[in-house]
PDB file of C-alpha atoms in Angstrom:
ATOM      1  CA  LYS J   1       9.092  34.803 -12.810  1.00 82.00           C
ATOM      2  CA  ARG J   2      12.095  34.609 -10.506  1.00 85.00           C
ATOM      3  CA  ARG J   3      12.373  38.354  -9.849  1.00 88.00           C
ATOM      4  CA  ILE J   4       9.618  40.990  -9.629  1.00 89.00           C
ATOM      5  CA  GLU J   5      10.078  44.575  -8.462  1.00 89.00           C
ATOM      6  CA  ASN J   6       7.217  46.228  -6.538  1.00 90.00           C
ATOM      7  CA  PRO J   7       4.941  43.191  -6.883  1.00 90.00           C
ATOM      8  CA  ARG J   8       1.205  43.192  -6.223  1.00 91.00           C
ATOM      9  CA  ILE J   9       0.629  40.178  -3.963  1.00 91.00           C
ATOM     10  CA  VAL J  10      -2.630  38.292  -3.426  1.00 91.00           C
ATOM     11  CA  MET J  11      -2.761  35.922  -0.412  1.00 91.00           C
ATOM     12  CA  LEU J  12      -5.325  33.119  -0.414  1.00 90.00           C
ATOM     13  CA  ASP J  13      -6.480  30.437   1.983  1.00 88.00           C
ATOM     14  CA  CYS J  14      -8.328  28.303  -0.584  1.00 86.00           C
ATOM     15  CA  ASN J  15      -7.652  25.742  -3.298  1.00 84.00           C
ATOM     16  CA  LEU J  16      -7.003  26.828  -6.869  1.00 85.00           C
ATOM     17  CA  GLU J  17      -8.229  23.490  -8.145  1.00 82.00           C
ATOM     18  CA  TYR J  18     -11.504  21.637  -8.562  1.00 78.00           C
ATOM     19  CA  LYS J  19     -13.148  21.017  -5.208  1.00 73.00           C
ATOM     20  CA  LYS J  20     -13.326  17.329  -4.377  1.00 69.00           C
ATOM     21  CA  GLY J  21     -16.385  15.940  -2.597  1.00 64.00           C
ATOM     22  CA  GLU J  22     -16.167  15.076   1.077  1.00 66.00           C
ATOM     23  CA  SER J  23     -17.779  11.691   0.422  1.00 69.00           C
ATOM     24  CA  GLN J  24     -17.324   9.153  -2.348  1.00 73.00           C
ATOM     25  CA  THR J  25     -19.311  10.050  -5.463  1.00 74.00           C
ATOM     26  CA  ASN J  26     -20.301   7.679  -8.268  1.00 77.00           C
ATOM     27  CA  MET J  27     -21.201   9.056 -11.694  1.00 76.00           C
ATOM     28  CA  GLU J  28     -22.958   7.137 -14.454  1.00 80.00           C
ATOM     29  CA  PHE J  29     -22.490   8.319 -18.054  1.00 79.00           C
ATOM     30  CA  MET J  30     -25.178   7.440 -20.596  1.00 81.00           C
ATOM     31  CA  GLN J  31     -23.602   9.149 -23.618  1.00 80.00           C
ATOM     32  CA  GLU J  32     -20.073   9.729 -24.881  1.00 78.00           C
ATOM     33  CA  THR J  33     -20.434  13.488 -24.499  1.00 82.00           C
ATOM     34  CA  ASP J  34     -21.321  13.333 -20.780  1.00 81.00           C
ATOM     35  CA  PHE J  35     -17.732  12.808 -19.671  1.00 81.00           C
ATOM     36  CA  ARG J  36     -16.639  15.710 -21.843  1.00 84.00           C
ATOM     37  CA  LYS J  37     -19.293  17.914 -20.204  1.00 85.00           C
ATOM     38  CA  ILE J  38     -17.988  17.031 -16.707  1.00 82.00           C
ATOM     39  CA  LEU J  39     -14.456  17.966 -17.725  1.00 83.00           C
ATOM     40  CA  GLN J  40     -15.753  21.210 -19.195  1.00 84.00           C
ATOM     41  CA  LEU J  41     -17.537  22.049 -15.935  1.00 84.00           C
ATOM     42  CA  GLU J  42     -14.320  21.534 -13.993  1.00 84.00           C
ATOM     43  CA  GLU J  43     -12.431  23.720 -16.446  1.00 86.00           C
ATOM     44  CA  ASN J  44     -15.068  26.457 -16.220  1.00 87.00           C
ATOM     45  CA  TYR J  45     -14.899  26.372 -12.411  1.00 87.00           C
ATOM     46  CA  ILE J  46     -11.110  26.784 -12.444  1.00 88.00           C
ATOM     47  CA  LYS J  47     -11.378  29.572 -15.025  1.00 89.00           C
ATOM     48  CA  GLU J  48     -13.881  31.486 -12.884  1.00 89.00           C
ATOM     49  CA  ILE J  49     -11.527  31.296  -9.887  1.00 89.00           C
ATOM     50  CA  CYS J  50      -8.596  32.496 -11.980  1.00 90.00           C
ATOM     51  CA  ASP J  51     -10.671  35.308 -13.533  1.00 90.00           C
ATOM     52  CA  ASP J  52     -11.467  36.609 -10.038  1.00 89.00           C
ATOM     53  CA  ILE J  53      -7.741  36.779  -9.332  1.00 90.00           C
ATOM     54  CA  ILE J  54      -6.723  38.180 -12.727  1.00 90.00           C
ATOM     55  CA  ALA J  55      -9.268  41.009 -12.360  1.00 89.00           C
ATOM     56  CA  LEU J  56      -7.069  42.572  -9.645  1.00 89.00           C
ATOM     57  CA  LYS J  57      -3.958  42.350 -11.892  1.00 89.00           C
ATOM     58  CA  PRO J  58      -1.587  40.903  -9.282  1.00 90.00           C
ATOM     59  CA  ASP J  59       1.993  39.858 -10.017  1.00 90.00           C
ATOM     60  CA  LEU J  60       2.193  37.108  -7.400  1.00 91.00           C
ATOM     61  CA  VAL J  61      -0.337  34.728  -5.827  1.00 91.00           C
ATOM     62  CA  LEU J  62       0.392  32.939  -2.546  1.00 91.00           C
ATOM     63  CA  THR J  63      -1.911  30.199  -1.290  1.00 90.00           C
ATOM     64  CA  GLU J  64      -1.907  27.796   1.637  1.00 89.00           C
ATOM     65  CA  LYS J  65      -3.571  25.065  -0.454  1.00 87.00           C
ATOM     66  CA  GLY J  66      -2.885  23.462  -3.835  1.00 87.00           C
ATOM     67  CA  VAL J  67      -2.792  24.914  -7.354  1.00 88.00           C
ATOM     68  CA  SER J  68      -3.879  22.702 -10.254  1.00 87.00           C
ATOM     69  CA  ASP J  69      -2.034  22.535 -13.565  1.00 88.00           C
ATOM     70  CA  LEU J  70      -4.990  24.203 -15.303  1.00 88.00           C
ATOM     71  CA  ALA J  71      -4.956  27.105 -12.833  1.00 89.00           C
ATOM     72  CA  GLN J  72      -1.218  27.509 -13.373  1.00 89.00           C
ATOM     73  CA  HIS J  73      -1.875  27.668 -17.113  1.00 88.00           C
ATOM     74  CA  PHE J  74      -4.474  30.443 -16.806  1.00 89.00           C
ATOM     75  CA  LEU J  75      -2.317  32.453 -14.366  1.00 89.00           C
ATOM     76  CA  LEU J  76       0.782  32.047 -16.507  1.00 89.00           C
ATOM     77  CA  LYS J  77      -1.077  33.361 -19.562  1.00 89.00           C
ATOM     78  CA  ALA J  78      -1.901  36.468 -17.497  1.00 89.00           C
ATOM     79  CA  GLY J  79       1.750  36.855 -16.390  1.00 89.00           C
ATOM     80  CA  ILE J  80       1.051  35.904 -12.759  1.00 89.00           C
ATOM     81  CA  SER J  81       3.392  33.738 -10.653  1.00 90.00           C
ATOM     82  CA  ALA J  82       1.898  31.370  -8.077  1.00 90.00           C
ATOM     83  CA  ILE J  83       3.407  29.791  -4.965  1.00 90.00           C
ATOM     84  CA  ARG J  84       1.413  27.056  -3.245  1.00 90.00           C
ATOM     85  CA  ARG J  85       1.240  25.206   0.086  1.00 90.00           C
ATOM     86  CA  LEU J  86       2.619  27.909   2.386  1.00 90.00           C
ATOM     87  CA  ARG J  87       2.316  27.201   6.074  1.00 90.00           C
ATOM     88  CA  LYS J  88      -0.269  29.172   8.029  1.00 90.00           C
ATOM     89  CA  SER J  89       2.404  30.810  10.205  1.00 89.00           C
ATOM     90  CA  ASP J  90       4.443  31.833   7.142  1.00 89.00           C
ATOM     91  CA  MET J  91       1.368  33.288   5.452  1.00 90.00           C
ATOM     92  CA  ASN J  92       0.558  35.386   8.523  1.00 90.00           C
ATOM     93  CA  ARG J  93       4.110  36.768   8.528  1.00 90.00           C
ATOM     94  CA  VAL J  94       3.933  37.567   4.824  1.00 90.00           C
ATOM     95  CA  ALA J  95       0.670  39.451   5.381  1.00 90.00           C
ATOM     96  CA  ARG J  96       2.268  41.495   8.178  1.00 90.00           C
ATOM     97  CA  ALA J  97       5.300  42.276   6.009  1.00 90.00           C
ATOM     98  CA  VAL J  98       3.681  43.220   2.689  1.00 90.00           C
ATOM     99  CA  GLY J  99       0.316  44.522   3.878  1.00 87.00           C
ATOM    100  CA  GLY J 100      -3.004  43.257   2.578  1.00 85.00           C
ATOM    101  CA  GLN J 101      -5.293  40.551   3.903  1.00 89.00           C
ATOM    102  CA  ILE J 102      -5.541  36.769   3.598  1.00 90.00           C
ATOM    103  CA  VAL J 103      -8.726  35.945   1.653  1.00 89.00           C
ATOM    104  CA  HIS J 104     -10.656  32.678   2.037  1.00 88.00           C
ATOM    105  CA  ARG J 105     -12.688  32.837  -1.199  1.00 87.00           C
ATOM    106  CA  THR J 106     -11.679  34.330  -4.530  1.00 87.00           C
ATOM    107  CA  GLU J 107     -15.179  35.833  -4.963  1.00 87.00           C
ATOM    108  CA  GLU J 108     -14.464  38.080  -1.955  1.00 86.00           C
ATOM    109  CA  LEU J 109     -11.250  39.573  -3.345  1.00 87.00           C
ATOM    110  CA  LYS J 110     -11.048  43.364  -3.452  1.00 89.00           C
ATOM    111  CA  GLU J 111      -8.360  45.966  -4.072  1.00 89.00           C
ATOM    112  CA  SER J 112      -7.660  46.562  -0.365  1.00 88.00           C
ATOM    113  CA  ASP J 113      -6.706  42.876   0.060  1.00 88.00           C
ATOM    114  CA  VAL J 114      -3.725  43.193  -2.310  1.00 90.00           C
ATOM    115  CA  GLY J 115      -0.315  43.564  -0.659  1.00 89.00           C
ATOM    116  CA  THR J 116       1.589  46.437  -2.263  1.00 89.00           C
ATOM    117  CA  GLU J 117       4.283  47.262   0.315  1.00 89.00           C
ATOM    118  CA  CYS J 118       6.882  44.754  -0.916  1.00 89.00           C
ATOM    119  CA  GLY J 119       9.748  46.240  -2.924  1.00 89.00           C
ATOM    120  CA  LEU J 120      11.288  43.094  -4.396  1.00 90.00           C
ATOM    121  CA  PHE J 121      10.290  39.461  -4.916  1.00 91.00           C
ATOM    122  CA  GLU J 122      13.015  37.026  -5.928  1.00 91.00           C
ATOM    123  CA  ILE J 123      13.886  33.337  -5.752  1.00 90.00           C
ATOM    124  CA  LYS J 124      17.428  32.290  -4.823  1.00 89.00           C
ATOM    125  CA  LYS J 125      19.095  28.899  -4.630  1.00 87.00           C
ATOM    126  CA  PHE J 126      21.272  27.890  -1.667  1.00 83.00           C
ATOM    127  CA  GLY J 127      22.804  24.457  -2.074  1.00 79.00           C
ATOM    128  CA  ASP J 128      20.026  22.185  -3.332  1.00 83.00           C
ATOM    129  CA  GLU J 129      17.137  24.247  -1.954  1.00 84.00           C
ATOM    130  CA  TYR J 130      15.216  27.186  -3.445  1.00 88.00           C
ATOM    131  CA  PHE J 131      14.171  30.047  -1.172  1.00 88.00           C
ATOM    132  CA  THR J 132      11.637  32.792  -1.832  1.00 89.00           C
ATOM    133  CA  PHE J 133      12.522  36.287  -0.610  1.00 90.00           C
ATOM    134  CA  LEU J 134      10.146  39.228  -0.149  1.00 90.00           C
ATOM    135  CA  THR J 135      12.445  42.153   0.624  1.00 89.00           C
ATOM    136  CA  LYS J 136      12.589  45.970   0.656  1.00 89.00           C
ATOM    137  CA  CYS J 137       9.171  46.208   2.333  1.00 88.00           C
ATOM    138  CA  LYS J 138       7.986  49.738   3.196  1.00 88.00           C
ATOM    139  CA  ASN J 139       6.621  49.063   6.690  1.00 86.00           C
ATOM    140  CA  PRO J 140       7.394  45.452   7.647  1.00 86.00           C
ATOM    141  CA  LYS J 141       5.979  44.102  10.913  1.00 87.00           C
ATOM    142  CA  ALA J 142       7.505  40.645  10.520  1.00 87.00           C
ATOM    143  CA  CYS J 143      10.768  39.253   9.191  1.00 86.00           C
ATOM    144  CA  THR J 144      12.685  36.012   8.721  1.00 86.00           C
ATOM    145  CA  ILE J 145      16.248  35.276   9.818  1.00 88.00           C
ATOM    146  CA  LEU J 146      17.944  32.754   7.525  1.00 86.00           C
ATOM    147  CA  LEU J 147      20.615  30.681   9.300  1.00 87.00           C
ATOM    148  CA  ARG J 148      23.205  28.625   7.427  1.00 85.00           C
ATOM    149  CA  GLY J 149      25.698  26.155   8.863  1.00 83.00           C
ATOM    150  CA  ALA J 150      28.174  23.498   7.797  1.00 84.00           C
ATOM    151  CA  SER J 151      26.204  20.719   9.523  1.00 88.00           C
ATOM    152  CA  LYS J 152      22.923  20.153  11.317  1.00 89.00           C
ATOM    153  CA  ASP J 153      24.575  20.269  14.755  1.00 92.00           C
ATOM    154  CA  VAL J 154      26.307  23.584  14.004  1.00 93.00           C
ATOM    155  CA  LEU J 155      23.034  25.006  12.684  1.00 92.00           C
ATOM    156  CA  MET J 156      21.096  23.938  15.789  1.00 93.00           C
ATOM    157  CA  GLU J 157      23.743  25.516  18.027  1.00 94.00           C
ATOM    158  CA  VAL J 158      23.578  28.792  16.073  1.00 93.00           C
ATOM    159  CA  GLU J 159      19.777  28.734  16.371  1.00 93.00           C
ATOM    160  CA  ARG J 160      19.942  28.230  20.156  1.00 94.00           C
ATOM    161  CA  ASN J 161      22.424  31.099  20.523  1.00 93.00           C
ATOM    162  CA  LEU J 162      20.235  33.373  18.403  1.00 93.00           C
ATOM    163  CA  GLN J 163      17.163  32.440  20.435  1.00 93.00           C
ATOM    164  CA  ASP J 164      19.001  33.252  23.662  1.00 91.00           C
ATOM    165  CA  ALA J 165      20.152  36.616  22.293  1.00 90.00           C
ATOM    166  CA  MET J 166      16.630  37.519  21.159  1.00 91.00           C
ATOM    167  CA  ASN J 167      15.205  36.582  24.560  1.00 89.00           C
ATOM    168  CA  VAL J 168      17.793  38.777  26.272  1.00 88.00           C
ATOM    169  CA  ALA J 169      16.846  41.707  24.028  1.00 89.00           C
ATOM    170  CA  ARG J 170      13.161  41.078  24.769  1.00 89.00           C
ATOM    171  CA  ASN J 171      13.780  41.015  28.532  1.00 88.00           C
ATOM    172  CA  VAL J 172      15.731  44.281  28.371  1.00 88.00           C
ATOM    173  CA  MET J 173      12.900  45.918  26.431  1.00 89.00           C
ATOM    174  CA  LEU J 174      10.276  44.763  28.953  1.00 88.00           C
ATOM    175  CA  ASP J 175      12.355  45.480  32.060  1.00 87.00           C
ATOM    176  CA  PRO J 176      15.207  47.907  31.184  1.00 89.00           C
ATOM    177  CA  PHE J 177      17.451  47.239  34.179  1.00 90.00           C
ATOM    178  CA  LEU J 178      20.865  45.531  34.176  1.00 90.00           C
ATOM    179  CA  VAL J 179      23.138  44.101  36.868  1.00 90.00           C
ATOM    180  CA  PRO J 180      26.873  43.271  36.680  1.00 91.00           C
ATOM    181  CA  GLY J 181      27.664  39.832  35.304  1.00 89.00           C
ATOM    182  CA  GLY J 182      30.553  37.428  35.836  1.00 89.00           C
ATOM    183  CA  GLY J 183      29.266  36.276  39.231  1.00 89.00           C
ATOM    184  CA  ALA J 184      29.417  39.809  40.655  1.00 90.00           C
ATOM    185  CA  VAL J 185      25.771  39.821  41.772  1.00 91.00           C
ATOM    186  CA  GLU J 186      26.065  36.448  43.509  1.00 91.00           C
ATOM    187  CA  ALA J 187      29.304  37.453  45.247  1.00 91.00           C
ATOM    188  CA  ALA J 188      27.801  40.769  46.385  1.00 91.00           C
ATOM    189  CA  LEU J 189      24.686  39.050  47.759  1.00 91.00           C
ATOM    190  CA  ALA J 190      26.827  36.441  49.528  1.00 92.00           C
ATOM    191  CA  HIS J 191      28.900  39.198  51.129  1.00 91.00           C
ATOM    192  CA  ARG J 192      25.772  41.083  52.314  1.00 91.00           C
ATOM    193  CA  LEU J 193      24.195  37.883  53.699  1.00 90.00           C
ATOM    194  CA  ASN J 194      27.357  37.015  55.615  1.00 90.00           C
ATOM    195  CA  GLU J 195      27.422  40.510  57.101  1.00 89.00           C
ATOM    196  CA  LYS J 196      23.756  40.165  58.025  1.00 89.00           C
ATOM    197  CA  SER J 197      24.339  36.794  59.715  1.00 90.00           C
ATOM    198  CA  LYS J 198      26.962  38.299  62.029  1.00 88.00           C
ATOM    199  CA  ALA J 199      24.309  40.578  63.520  1.00 87.00           C
ATOM    200  CA  ILE J 200      22.015  37.642  64.390  1.00 86.00           C
ATOM    201  CA  GLN J 201      22.497  35.469  67.449  1.00 86.00           C
ATOM    202  CA  GLY J 202      21.825  31.739  67.655  1.00 85.00           C
ATOM    203  CA  VAL J 203      20.406  29.395  65.050  1.00 87.00           C
ATOM    204  CA  GLY J 204      18.788  32.211  63.057  1.00 86.00           C
ATOM    205  CA  GLN J 205      22.105  33.112  61.408  1.00 88.00           C
ATOM    206  CA  TRP J 206      22.574  29.743  59.683  1.00 89.00           C
ATOM    207  CA  PRO J 207      20.003  30.223  56.882  1.00 88.00           C
ATOM    208  CA  TYR J 208      21.819  33.410  55.867  1.00 89.00           C
ATOM    209  CA  ARG J 209      25.165  31.632  55.789  1.00 90.00           C
ATOM    210  CA  ALA J 210      23.746  28.636  53.893  1.00 90.00           C
ATOM    211  CA  LEU J 211      22.272  30.876  51.210  1.00 90.00           C
ATOM    212  CA  ALA J 212      25.543  32.825  50.979  1.00 91.00           C
ATOM    213  CA  GLU J 213      27.507  29.594  50.413  1.00 91.00           C
ATOM    214  CA  ALA J 214      25.002  28.488  47.773  1.00 91.00           C
ATOM    215  CA  LEU J 215      25.340  31.784  45.879  1.00 91.00           C
ATOM    216  CA  LYS J 216      29.126  31.415  45.772  1.00 90.00           C
ATOM    217  CA  VAL J 217      28.700  28.372  43.486  1.00 91.00           C
ATOM    218  CA  ILE J 218      28.283  30.634  40.413  1.00 91.00           C
ATOM    219  CA  PRO J 219      31.608  32.541  40.700  1.00 90.00           C
ATOM    220  CA  LYS J 220      33.354  29.329  41.815  1.00 91.00           C
ATOM    221  CA  THR J 221      32.134  27.540  38.694  1.00 91.00           C
ATOM    222  CA  LEU J 222      33.460  30.354  36.494  1.00 90.00           C
ATOM    223  CA  MET J 223      36.837  30.060  38.230  1.00 90.00           C
ATOM    224  CA  GLN J 224      36.937  26.294  37.756  1.00 90.00           C
ATOM    225  CA  ASN J 225      36.141  26.674  34.040  1.00 89.00           C
ATOM    226  CA  CYS J 226      39.136  29.034  33.716  1.00 88.00           C
ATOM    227  CA  GLY J 227      41.476  26.633  35.535  1.00 87.00           C
ATOM    228  CA  VAL J 228      42.567  29.048  38.273  1.00 87.00           C
ATOM    229  CA  ASN J 229      42.976  28.404  42.008  1.00 89.00           C
ATOM    230  CA  THR J 230      39.381  28.512  43.231  1.00 88.00           C
ATOM    231  CA  ILE J 231      40.039  29.114  46.936  1.00 89.00           C
ATOM    232  CA  ARG J 232      42.590  31.897  46.413  1.00 90.00           C
ATOM    233  CA  THR J 233      40.565  33.643  43.693  1.00 90.00           C
ATOM    234  CA  MET J 234      37.345  33.418  45.732  1.00 90.00           C
ATOM    235  CA  THR J 235      39.137  34.964  48.706  1.00 90.00           C
ATOM    236  CA  ASN J 236      40.361  37.835  46.505  1.00 90.00           C
ATOM    237  CA  LEU J 237      36.838  38.355  45.122  1.00 89.00           C
ATOM    238  CA  THR J 238      35.347  38.476  48.622  1.00 89.00           C
ATOM    239  CA  ALA J 239      37.985  41.010  49.667  1.00 90.00           C
ATOM    240  CA  LYS J 240      37.215  43.169  46.623  1.00 88.00           C
ATOM    241  CA  HIS J 241      33.515  43.224  47.501  1.00 88.00           C
ATOM    242  CA  ALA J 242      34.349  44.140  51.085  1.00 87.00           C
ATOM    243  CA  THR J 243      36.581  47.066  50.099  1.00 87.00           C
ATOM    244  CA  SER J 244      35.937  48.207  46.501  1.00 84.00           C
ATOM    245  CA  GLY J 245      32.231  47.783  45.751  1.00 83.00           C
ATOM    246  CA  PRO J 246      29.729  45.268  44.369  1.00 87.00           C
ATOM    247  CA  THR J 247      30.663  45.354  40.652  1.00 88.00           C
ATOM    248  CA  TRP J 248      33.698  43.045  40.788  1.00 90.00           C
ATOM    249  CA  GLY J 249      33.375  39.660  39.060  1.00 90.00           C
ATOM    250  CA  VAL J 250      35.295  36.920  37.269  1.00 90.00           C
ATOM    251  CA  ASP J 251      36.666  37.233  33.729  1.00 89.00           C
ATOM    252  CA  GLY J 252      35.284  34.114  32.001  1.00 85.00           C
ATOM    253  CA  GLU J 253      38.381  33.707  29.803  1.00 85.00           C
ATOM    254  CA  THR J 254      41.355  34.401  32.095  1.00 87.00           C
ATOM    255  CA  GLY J 255      39.845  33.924  35.561  1.00 85.00           C
ATOM    256  CA  ASN J 256      41.065  37.320  36.740  1.00 88.00           C
ATOM    257  CA  ILE J 257      39.042  39.534  39.101  1.00 89.00           C
ATOM    258  CA  VAL J 258      37.848  42.555  37.075  1.00 90.00           C
ATOM    259  CA  ASP J 259      35.383  45.414  37.436  1.00 90.00           C
ATOM    260  CA  MET J 260      32.351  44.331  35.385  1.00 89.00           C
ATOM    261  CA  GLU J 261      31.222  47.920  34.896  1.00 88.00           C
ATOM    262  CA  GLU J 262      34.446  48.672  33.003  1.00 88.00           C
ATOM    263  CA  PHE J 263      34.693  45.183  31.511  1.00 89.00           C
ATOM    264  CA  GLY J 264      31.241  45.539  29.926  1.00 89.00           C
ATOM    265  CA  VAL J 265      29.583  42.284  31.027  1.00 89.00           C
ATOM    266  CA  TRP J 266      25.971  42.662  32.199  1.00 90.00           C
ATOM    267  CA  ASP J 267      23.004  40.448  33.052  1.00 89.00           C
ATOM    268  CA  THR J 268      19.326  41.312  32.927  1.00 89.00           C
ATOM    269  CA  LEU J 269      17.708  42.027  36.283  1.00 89.00           C
ATOM    270  CA  GLN J 270      14.551  40.153  35.302  1.00 89.00           C
ATOM    271  CA  VAL J 271      16.411  36.852  34.731  1.00 88.00           C
ATOM    272  CA  LYS J 272      18.584  37.173  37.837  1.00 90.00           C
ATOM    273  CA  SER J 273      15.648  37.927  40.126  1.00 90.00           C
ATOM    274  CA  GLN J 274      13.600  35.070  38.661  1.00 91.00           C
ATOM    275  CA  VAL J 275      16.471  32.594  39.123  1.00 90.00           C
ATOM    276  CA  LEU J 276      16.904  33.575  42.770  1.00 91.00           C
ATOM    277  CA  LYS J 277      13.162  33.429  43.476  1.00 93.00           C
ATOM    278  CA  THR J 278      12.853  29.984  41.889  1.00 93.00           C
ATOM    279  CA  ALA J 279      15.899  28.592  43.730  1.00 90.00           C
ATOM    280  CA  ILE J 280      14.737  29.831  47.140  1.00 89.00           C
ATOM    281  CA  GLU J 281      11.147  28.645  46.604  1.00 90.00           C
ATOM    282  CA  THR J 282      12.402  25.201  45.530  1.00 88.00           C
ATOM    283  CA  ALA J 283      14.608  24.942  48.630  1.00 87.00           C
ATOM    284  CA  ILE J 284      11.655  25.901  50.878  1.00 85.00           C
ATOM    285  CA  LEU J 285       9.472  23.311  49.153  1.00 84.00           C
ATOM    286  CA  LEU J 286      12.050  20.562  49.726  1.00 82.00           C
ATOM    287  CA  LEU J 287      12.470  21.537  53.381  1.00 80.00           C
ATOM    288  CA  ARG J 288       8.723  21.201  53.934  1.00 80.00           C
ATOM    289  CA  ILE J 289       8.835  17.544  52.812  1.00 73.00           C
ATOM    290  CA  ASP J 290      10.108  15.704  55.904  1.00 62.00           C
ATOM    291  CA  ASP J 291       9.635  12.163  54.566  1.00 61.00           C
ATOM    292  CA  ILE J 292       8.266  10.180  51.642  1.00 61.00           C
ATOM    293  CA  VAL J 293       5.686   7.512  52.468  1.00 55.00           C
ATOM    294  CA  SER J 294       5.257   4.643  50.040  1.00 54.00           C
ATOM    295  CA  GLY J 295       2.234   2.392  50.344  1.00 53.00           C
ATOM    296  CA  VAL J 296       3.470  -0.256  47.897  1.00 56.00           C
ATOM    297  CA  LYS J 297       6.078  -2.843  48.777  1.00 57.00           C
ATOM    298  CA  LYS J 298       8.700  -3.569  46.177  1.00 61.00           C
ATOM    299  CA  GLN J 299       8.689  -7.099  44.740  1.00 63.00           C
ATOM    300  CA  SER J 300      12.353  -7.474  45.692  1.00 65.00           C
ATOM    301  CA  ASP J 301      11.496  -6.809  49.372  1.00 66.00           C
ATOM    302  CA  ILE J 302       8.697  -9.388  49.255  1.00 65.00           C
ATOM    303  CA  ASP J 303      11.039 -11.997  47.737  1.00 68.00           C
ATOM    304  CA  ALA J 304      13.638 -11.265  50.432  1.00 68.00           C
ATOM    305  CA  GLU J 305      11.031 -11.761  53.181  1.00 66.00           C
ATOM    306  CA  LYS J 306       9.933 -15.055  51.621  1.00 66.00           C
ATOM    307  CA  MET J 307      13.510 -16.282  51.642  1.00 65.00           C
ATOM    308  CA  ALA J 308      13.824 -15.341  55.331  1.00 64.00           C
ATOM    309  CA  GLY J 309      10.494 -16.983  56.186  1.00 62.00           C
ATOM    310  CA  LYS J 310       8.956 -13.748  57.434  1.00 54.00           C
ATOM    311  CA  PHE J 311       6.422 -13.152  54.661  1.00 49.00           C
ATOM    312  CA  GLN J 312       2.842 -14.009  55.563  1.00 54.00           C
ATOM    313  CA  PRO J 313       0.224 -13.770  52.828  1.00 56.00           C
ATOM    314  CA  ALA J 314      -3.054 -12.035  53.605  1.00 52.00           C
ATOM    315  CA  PRO J 315      -5.766 -14.415  54.934  1.00 52.00           C
ATOM    316  CA  GLN J 316      -8.356 -15.415  52.356  1.00 55.00           C
ATOM    317  CA  GLU J 317     -12.075 -15.205  53.118  1.00 54.00           C
ATOM    318  CA  PRO J 318     -13.985 -18.526  52.994  1.00 54.00           C
ATOM    319  CA  ALA J 319     -15.984 -19.023  49.833  1.00 51.00           C
ATOM    320  CA  GLU J 320     -19.746 -18.746  50.179  1.00 52.00           C
ATOM    321  CA  GLU J 321     -21.760 -21.855  49.381  1.00 45.00           C
TER     322      GLU J 321
END
């Protein structure tokens, strides 16, 4: 069936086919009826599995393993649709969406394992591919977002953008604090660091100024992308932060200086703080490394010394008699 309303769904993690031996098995038949008996045993085994499923009167069976032709025949006679070879991750999501439990043996099936919270099961075709939809669930705890694009590159770009948006939403849920975007935070920090450096005498002021200049790279990059005069616009932005407050940033489309609070562009505090921490820690780590010592000479240096007559091979020890 391609469409079932309010389906009863059974989820399995076992084969609906005759179990093959783990090692090679040889069978010797002495009579003509022996082969027929073996086939009958296989058929009886498949029928017992299907009877365990049919007893619960499901409308749909999902399994992570295979379904034999004989099992499909028995299930079809009972009016049951079967979908095979689902991935483990997909099966877990289905279980969270429709309720019920994933069962590893058909003998262990019980009424509480049947998923009954799905409102509609249907199969649709997009292009050359068929997709199975389980929709209108009563209390879904998992879902799937289907992305479609004109080409593989477009589709991958849409997926990256969606992933970024979902991560932003997750960060806001975990740490519900926002800061102005458009380079406003970096410009405000640079302005405060410059003010702080003026109150310090001697060499101690230079780290503050160096960090302030490094932070200005973000708003400068936004200005360069917009094609405006970087020096003039950066001067205007610095003046705005000195007189009008810390929420002024760069419009990413026009390059104008705008109030980000009114413009509606925000960044998550969690990401901004993590970026600054990582950048400062990386700079400190690089400053601690004063030199790199290499204990291996390059072959090109050895060849150059040989040409100049300066290379002396290591003395060899005399062989023992």
